[in-house]
Amino acid sequence: LSYAIDRQALIDSLLNGVGQVATGPIIPAIEWAYNPNVKTYPYEPETAKQLLRDAGWTEKDGGWEKDGTKLSFKLSAFRGNATVEQSTVLVQQYFADIGVDAEIEMLEFGTFVTDVRDNRSADGYYSFISYMTPEPEPDGNYAYFHSSNAERGSNFTAYVNPEVDELLD
């Protein structure tokens, strides 16, 4: 699905072109820690469709189906920030363009935060599409990606990877 989203178009339309497509949590300005060789997902809707086919999904009635289940999910976001609200609608449209059904659930900010905090799971139930001022050092990523924070902490996607832990340590 990452191939279905035109990130540069989001930056151009929602942020007046001010920004750059992230390749990970460390920005290029932190040269000693930034890896310019990280795999990226350029905007290639046909690649997205082919990868769905490769994963066993078939196109049916304008959408995708596998083992009798329709490819459909919820995009949760919070109200009160125009960029967040607009980007959610645009991402939903990018998914619709390749036949993927994504229903928007727009929540009050407090409800959104509680939902994210209380419903984390190891299968990556939540992902964040975010923009923020980056940390001046990569240490700030410890809270978001270290396994020790997967159950209670800022690692909301419950990401666990011993190799990443070692690098962060």
PDB file of C-alpha atoms in Angstrom, residues 7-163:
ATOM      1  CA  ARG A   7       4.027  11.527  -0.705  1.00  0.00           C
ATOM      2  CA  GLN A   8       5.561  14.364  -2.695  1.00  0.00           C
ATOM      3  CA  ALA A   9       2.102  15.384  -3.921  1.00  0.00           C
ATOM      4  CA  LEU A  10       0.925  15.454  -0.290  1.00  0.00           C
ATOM      5  CA  ILE A  11       3.814  17.750   0.626  1.00  0.00           C
ATOM      6  CA  ASP A  12       3.188  19.932  -2.414  1.00  0.00           C
ATOM      7  CA  SER A  13      -0.563  20.280  -1.879  1.00  0.00           C
ATOM      8  CA  LEU A  14      -0.833  20.329   1.913  1.00  0.00           C
ATOM      9  CA  LEU A  15       2.444  21.987   2.919  1.00  0.00           C
ATOM     10  CA  ASN A  16       2.979  24.249  -0.101  1.00  0.00           C
ATOM     11  CA  GLY A  17       6.014  22.192  -1.046  1.00  0.00           C
ATOM     12  CA  VAL A  18       7.793  22.890   2.240  1.00  0.00           C
ATOM     13  CA  GLY A  19       9.161  19.592   3.472  1.00  0.00           C
ATOM     14  CA  GLN A  20      10.674  16.436   2.133  1.00  0.00           C
ATOM     15  CA  VAL A  21       9.588  12.832   1.927  1.00  0.00           C
ATOM     16  CA  ALA A  22      10.820  10.941   4.972  1.00  0.00           C
ATOM     17  CA  THR A  23      12.777   7.742   4.446  1.00  0.00           C
ATOM     18  CA  GLY A  24      12.806   6.910   8.149  1.00  0.00           C
ATOM     19  CA  PRO A  25      12.868   8.546  11.557  1.00  0.00           C
ATOM     20  CA  ILE A  26      16.307  10.171  11.139  1.00  0.00           C
ATOM     21  CA  ILE A  27      16.575  13.266   8.979  1.00  0.00           C
ATOM     22  CA  PRO A  28      19.363  13.859   6.435  1.00  0.00           C
ATOM     23  CA  ALA A  29      20.682  16.806   8.492  1.00  0.00           C
ATOM     24  CA  ILE A  30      21.971  14.285  11.055  1.00  0.00           C
ATOM     25  CA  GLU A  31      24.559  13.138   8.544  1.00  0.00           C
ATOM     26  CA  TRP A  32      26.472  10.754  10.814  1.00  0.00           C
ATOM     27  CA  ALA A  33      23.328   8.731  11.652  1.00  0.00           C
ATOM     28  CA  TYR A  34      21.298   9.116   8.453  1.00  0.00           C
ATOM     29  CA  ASN A  35      21.286   6.223   5.997  1.00  0.00           C
ATOM     30  CA  PRO A  36      20.622   7.434   2.430  1.00  0.00           C
ATOM     31  CA  ASN A  37      20.324   3.826   1.235  1.00  0.00           C
ATOM     32  CA  VAL A  38      17.094   3.000   3.054  1.00  0.00           C
ATOM     33  CA  LYS A  39      14.545   1.262   0.821  1.00  0.00           C
ATOM     34  CA  THR A  40      11.938   3.761  -0.266  1.00  0.00           C
ATOM     35  CA  TYR A  41       8.458   3.366  -1.690  1.00  0.00           C
ATOM     36  CA  PRO A  42       8.034   5.677  -4.663  1.00  0.00           C
ATOM     37  CA  TYR A  43       4.585   6.437  -5.984  1.00  0.00           C
ATOM     38  CA  GLU A  44       3.922   3.385  -8.180  1.00  0.00           C
ATOM     39  CA  PRO A  45       0.250   2.381  -8.035  1.00  0.00           C
ATOM     40  CA  GLU A  46       0.778  -0.492 -10.483  1.00  0.00           C
ATOM     41  CA  THR A  47       3.493  -1.930  -8.234  1.00  0.00           C
ATOM     42  CA  ALA A  48       1.050  -1.732  -5.319  1.00  0.00           C
ATOM     43  CA  LYS A  49      -1.525  -3.690  -7.307  1.00  0.00           C
ATOM     44  CA  GLN A  50       1.017  -6.288  -8.409  1.00  0.00           C
ATOM     45  CA  LEU A  51       2.192  -6.813  -4.842  1.00  0.00           C
ATOM     46  CA  LEU A  52      -1.426  -7.347  -3.771  1.00  0.00           C
ATOM     47  CA  ARG A  53      -1.785  -9.953  -6.522  1.00  0.00           C
ATOM     48  CA  ASP A  54       1.487 -11.576  -5.446  1.00  0.00           C
ATOM     49  CA  ALA A  55       0.111 -11.784  -1.893  1.00  0.00           C
ATOM     50  CA  GLY A  56      -2.913 -13.721  -3.121  1.00  0.00           C
ATOM     51  CA  TRP A  57      -5.478 -10.913  -3.447  1.00  0.00           C
ATOM     52  CA  THR A  58      -7.697 -10.855  -6.530  1.00  0.00           C
ATOM     53  CA  GLU A  59      -9.489  -7.920  -8.068  1.00  0.00           C
ATOM     54  CA  LYS A  60     -13.235  -8.278  -7.702  1.00  0.00           C
ATOM     55  CA  ASP A  61     -16.036  -5.745  -8.166  1.00  0.00           C
ATOM     56  CA  GLY A  62     -13.647  -2.781  -8.121  1.00  0.00           C
ATOM     57  CA  GLY A  63     -11.911  -3.948  -4.939  1.00  0.00           C
ATOM     58  CA  TRP A  64      -9.703  -6.760  -3.664  1.00  0.00           C
ATOM     59  CA  GLU A  65     -10.671 -10.103  -2.152  1.00  0.00           C
ATOM     60  CA  LYS A  66      -8.768 -13.004  -0.622  1.00  0.00           C
ATOM     61  CA  ASP A  67     -10.314 -16.171   0.806  1.00  0.00           C
ATOM     62  CA  GLY A  68     -13.739 -14.523   0.737  1.00  0.00           C
ATOM     63  CA  THR A  69     -12.570 -11.454   2.672  1.00  0.00           C
ATOM     64  CA  LYS A  70     -12.665  -7.971   1.176  1.00  0.00           C
ATOM     65  CA  LEU A  71      -9.549  -5.803   1.635  1.00  0.00           C
ATOM     66  CA  SER A  72     -10.960  -3.097   3.836  1.00  0.00           C
ATOM     67  CA  PHE A  73      -9.730  -1.259   6.910  1.00  0.00           C
ATOM     68  CA  LYS A  74     -10.120   1.882   8.981  1.00  0.00           C
ATOM     69  CA  LEU A  75      -7.966   5.011   8.800  1.00  0.00           C
ATOM     70  CA  SER A  76      -8.124   6.720  12.183  1.00  0.00           C
ATOM     71  CA  ALA A  77      -7.112  10.336  12.553  1.00  0.00           C
ATOM     72  CA  PHE A  78      -7.905  13.229  14.866  1.00  0.00           C
ATOM     73  CA  ARG A  79      -9.983  16.374  14.406  1.00  0.00           C
ATOM     74  CA  GLY A  80      -8.728  19.892  14.866  1.00  0.00           C
ATOM     75  CA  ASN A  81      -5.675  19.860  12.594  1.00  0.00           C
ATOM     76  CA  ALA A  82      -6.488  20.704   8.982  1.00  0.00           C
ATOM     77  CA  THR A  83      -3.343  19.026   7.637  1.00  0.00           C
ATOM     78  CA  VAL A  84      -4.116  15.765   9.438  1.00  0.00           C
ATOM     79  CA  GLU A  85      -7.744  15.838   8.306  1.00  0.00           C
ATOM     80  CA  GLN A  86      -6.903  16.648   4.686  1.00  0.00           C
ATOM     81  CA  SER A  87      -4.059  14.137   4.438  1.00  0.00           C
ATOM     82  CA  THR A  88      -6.345  11.390   5.732  1.00  0.00           C
ATOM     83  CA  VAL A  89      -8.861  12.124   2.980  1.00  0.00           C
ATOM     84  CA  LEU A  90      -6.130  12.180   0.335  1.00  0.00           C
ATOM     85  CA  VAL A  91      -4.594   8.901   1.527  1.00  0.00           C
ATOM     86  CA  GLN A  92      -8.076   7.355   1.451  1.00  0.00           C
ATOM     87  CA  GLN A  93      -8.383   8.522  -2.177  1.00  0.00           C
ATOM     88  CA  TYR A  94      -4.975   7.099  -3.122  1.00  0.00           C
ATOM     89  CA  PHE A  95      -6.075   3.745  -1.728  1.00  0.00           C
ATOM     90  CA  ALA A  96      -9.432   3.979  -3.538  1.00  0.00           C
ATOM     91  CA  ASP A  97      -7.554   4.659  -6.782  1.00  0.00           C
ATOM     92  CA  ILE A  98      -6.085   1.135  -6.597  1.00  0.00           C
ATOM     93  CA  GLY A  99      -9.345  -0.419  -5.376  1.00  0.00           C
ATOM     94  CA  VAL A 100      -8.627  -0.554  -1.643  1.00  0.00           C
ATOM     95  CA  ASP A 101     -11.461   0.396   0.688  1.00  0.00           C
ATOM     96  CA  ALA A 102     -10.351   2.549   3.633  1.00  0.00           C
ATOM     97  CA  GLU A 103     -13.009   4.026   5.894  1.00  0.00           C
ATOM     98  CA  ILE A 104     -12.102   7.238   7.716  1.00  0.00           C
ATOM     99  CA  GLU A 105     -12.710   7.454  11.441  1.00  0.00           C
ATOM    100  CA  MET A 106     -12.169  11.051  12.576  1.00  0.00           C
ATOM    101  CA  LEU A 107     -11.836  11.201  16.375  1.00  0.00           C
ATOM    102  CA  GLU A 108     -11.423  13.895  18.986  1.00  0.00           C
ATOM    103  CA  PHE A 109      -7.723  14.205  19.821  1.00  0.00           C
ATOM    104  CA  GLY A 110      -8.035  12.770  23.345  1.00  0.00           C
ATOM    105  CA  THR A 111     -10.014   9.786  22.097  1.00  0.00           C
ATOM    106  CA  PHE A 112      -7.478   9.197  19.344  1.00  0.00           C
ATOM    107  CA  VAL A 113      -4.545   9.236  21.778  1.00  0.00           C
ATOM    108  CA  THR A 114      -6.330   6.904  24.204  1.00  0.00           C
ATOM    109  CA  ASP A 115      -7.252   4.536  21.385  1.00  0.00           C
ATOM    110  CA  VAL A 116      -3.664   4.422  20.104  1.00  0.00           C
ATOM    111  CA  ARG A 117      -2.233   3.982  23.602  1.00  0.00           C
ATOM    112  CA  ASP A 118      -4.655   1.270  24.691  1.00  0.00           C
ATOM    113  CA  ASN A 119      -4.905  -0.776  21.481  1.00  0.00           C
ATOM    114  CA  ARG A 120      -1.285  -1.354  20.541  1.00  0.00           C
ATOM    115  CA  SER A 121      -0.327  -4.816  19.399  1.00  0.00           C
ATOM    116  CA  ALA A 122       2.620  -6.702  18.018  1.00  0.00           C
ATOM    117  CA  ASP A 123       0.977  -7.103  14.613  1.00  0.00           C
ATOM    118  CA  GLY A 124       1.345  -3.403  13.930  1.00  0.00           C
ATOM    119  CA  TYR A 125      -2.288  -2.428  14.489  1.00  0.00           C
ATOM    120  CA  TYR A 126      -1.350   1.226  14.344  1.00  0.00           C
ATOM    121  CA  SER A 127       0.943   3.107  12.046  1.00  0.00           C
ATOM    122  CA  PHE A 128       1.446   6.801  12.086  1.00  0.00           C
ATOM    123  CA  ILE A 129       1.482   9.212   9.229  1.00  0.00           C
ATOM    124  CA  SER A 130       3.064  12.154  10.916  1.00  0.00           C
ATOM    125  CA  TYR A 131       4.918  15.350  10.557  1.00  0.00           C
ATOM    126  CA  MET A 132       6.938  16.831  13.363  1.00  0.00           C
ATOM    127  CA  THR A 133      10.036  18.791  14.193  1.00  0.00           C
ATOM    128  CA  PRO A 134      12.779  16.177  14.232  1.00  0.00           C
ATOM    129  CA  GLU A 135      15.022  15.636  17.198  1.00  0.00           C
ATOM    130  CA  PRO A 136      18.465  17.238  16.865  1.00  0.00           C
ATOM    131  CA  GLU A 137      19.978  13.829  17.661  1.00  0.00           C
ATOM    132  CA  PRO A 138      18.657  10.363  16.793  1.00  0.00           C
ATOM    133  CA  ASP A 139      18.404   9.478  20.524  1.00  0.00           C
ATOM    134  CA  GLY A 140      14.834  10.783  20.494  1.00  0.00           C
ATOM    135  CA  ASN A 141      13.858   7.705  18.485  1.00  0.00           C
ATOM    136  CA  TYR A 142      14.607   5.410  21.439  1.00  0.00           C
ATOM    137  CA  ALA A 143      11.176   6.006  22.963  1.00  0.00           C
ATOM    138  CA  TYR A 144       9.365   5.234  19.708  1.00  0.00           C
ATOM    139  CA  PHE A 145      11.223   2.150  18.513  1.00  0.00           C
ATOM    140  CA  HIS A 146      12.940   0.389  21.425  1.00  0.00           C
ATOM    141  CA  SER A 147      11.315  -2.899  22.467  1.00  0.00           C
ATOM    142  CA  SER A 148      11.341  -1.841  26.127  1.00  0.00           C
ATOM    143  CA  ASN A 149       8.647   0.701  25.280  1.00  0.00           C
ATOM    144  CA  ALA A 150       6.404  -1.675  23.326  1.00  0.00           C
ATOM    145  CA  GLU A 151       3.946  -2.431  26.133  1.00  0.00           C
ATOM    146  CA  ARG A 152       3.875   0.859  28.019  1.00  0.00           C
ATOM    147  CA  GLY A 153       5.562   3.822  26.431  1.00  0.00           C
ATOM    148  CA  SER A 154       5.730   5.677  23.162  1.00  0.00           C
ATOM    149  CA  ASN A 155       6.348   2.602  20.976  1.00  0.00           C
ATOM    150  CA  PHE A 156       2.668   2.575  19.980  1.00  0.00           C
ATOM    151  CA  THR A 157       3.090   0.095  17.131  1.00  0.00           C
ATOM    152  CA  ALA A 158       4.611  -2.423  19.588  1.00  0.00           C
ATOM    153  CA  TYR A 159       7.634  -2.719  17.319  1.00  0.00           C
ATOM    154  CA  VAL A 160      10.132  -5.292  18.605  1.00  0.00           C
ATOM    155  CA  ASN A 161      13.492  -5.845  16.946  1.00  0.00           C
ATOM    156  CA  PRO A 162      16.589  -6.874  18.950  1.00  0.00           C
ATOM    157  CA  GLU A 163      18.917  -5.507  16.262  1.00  0.00           C
TER     158      GLU A 163
END
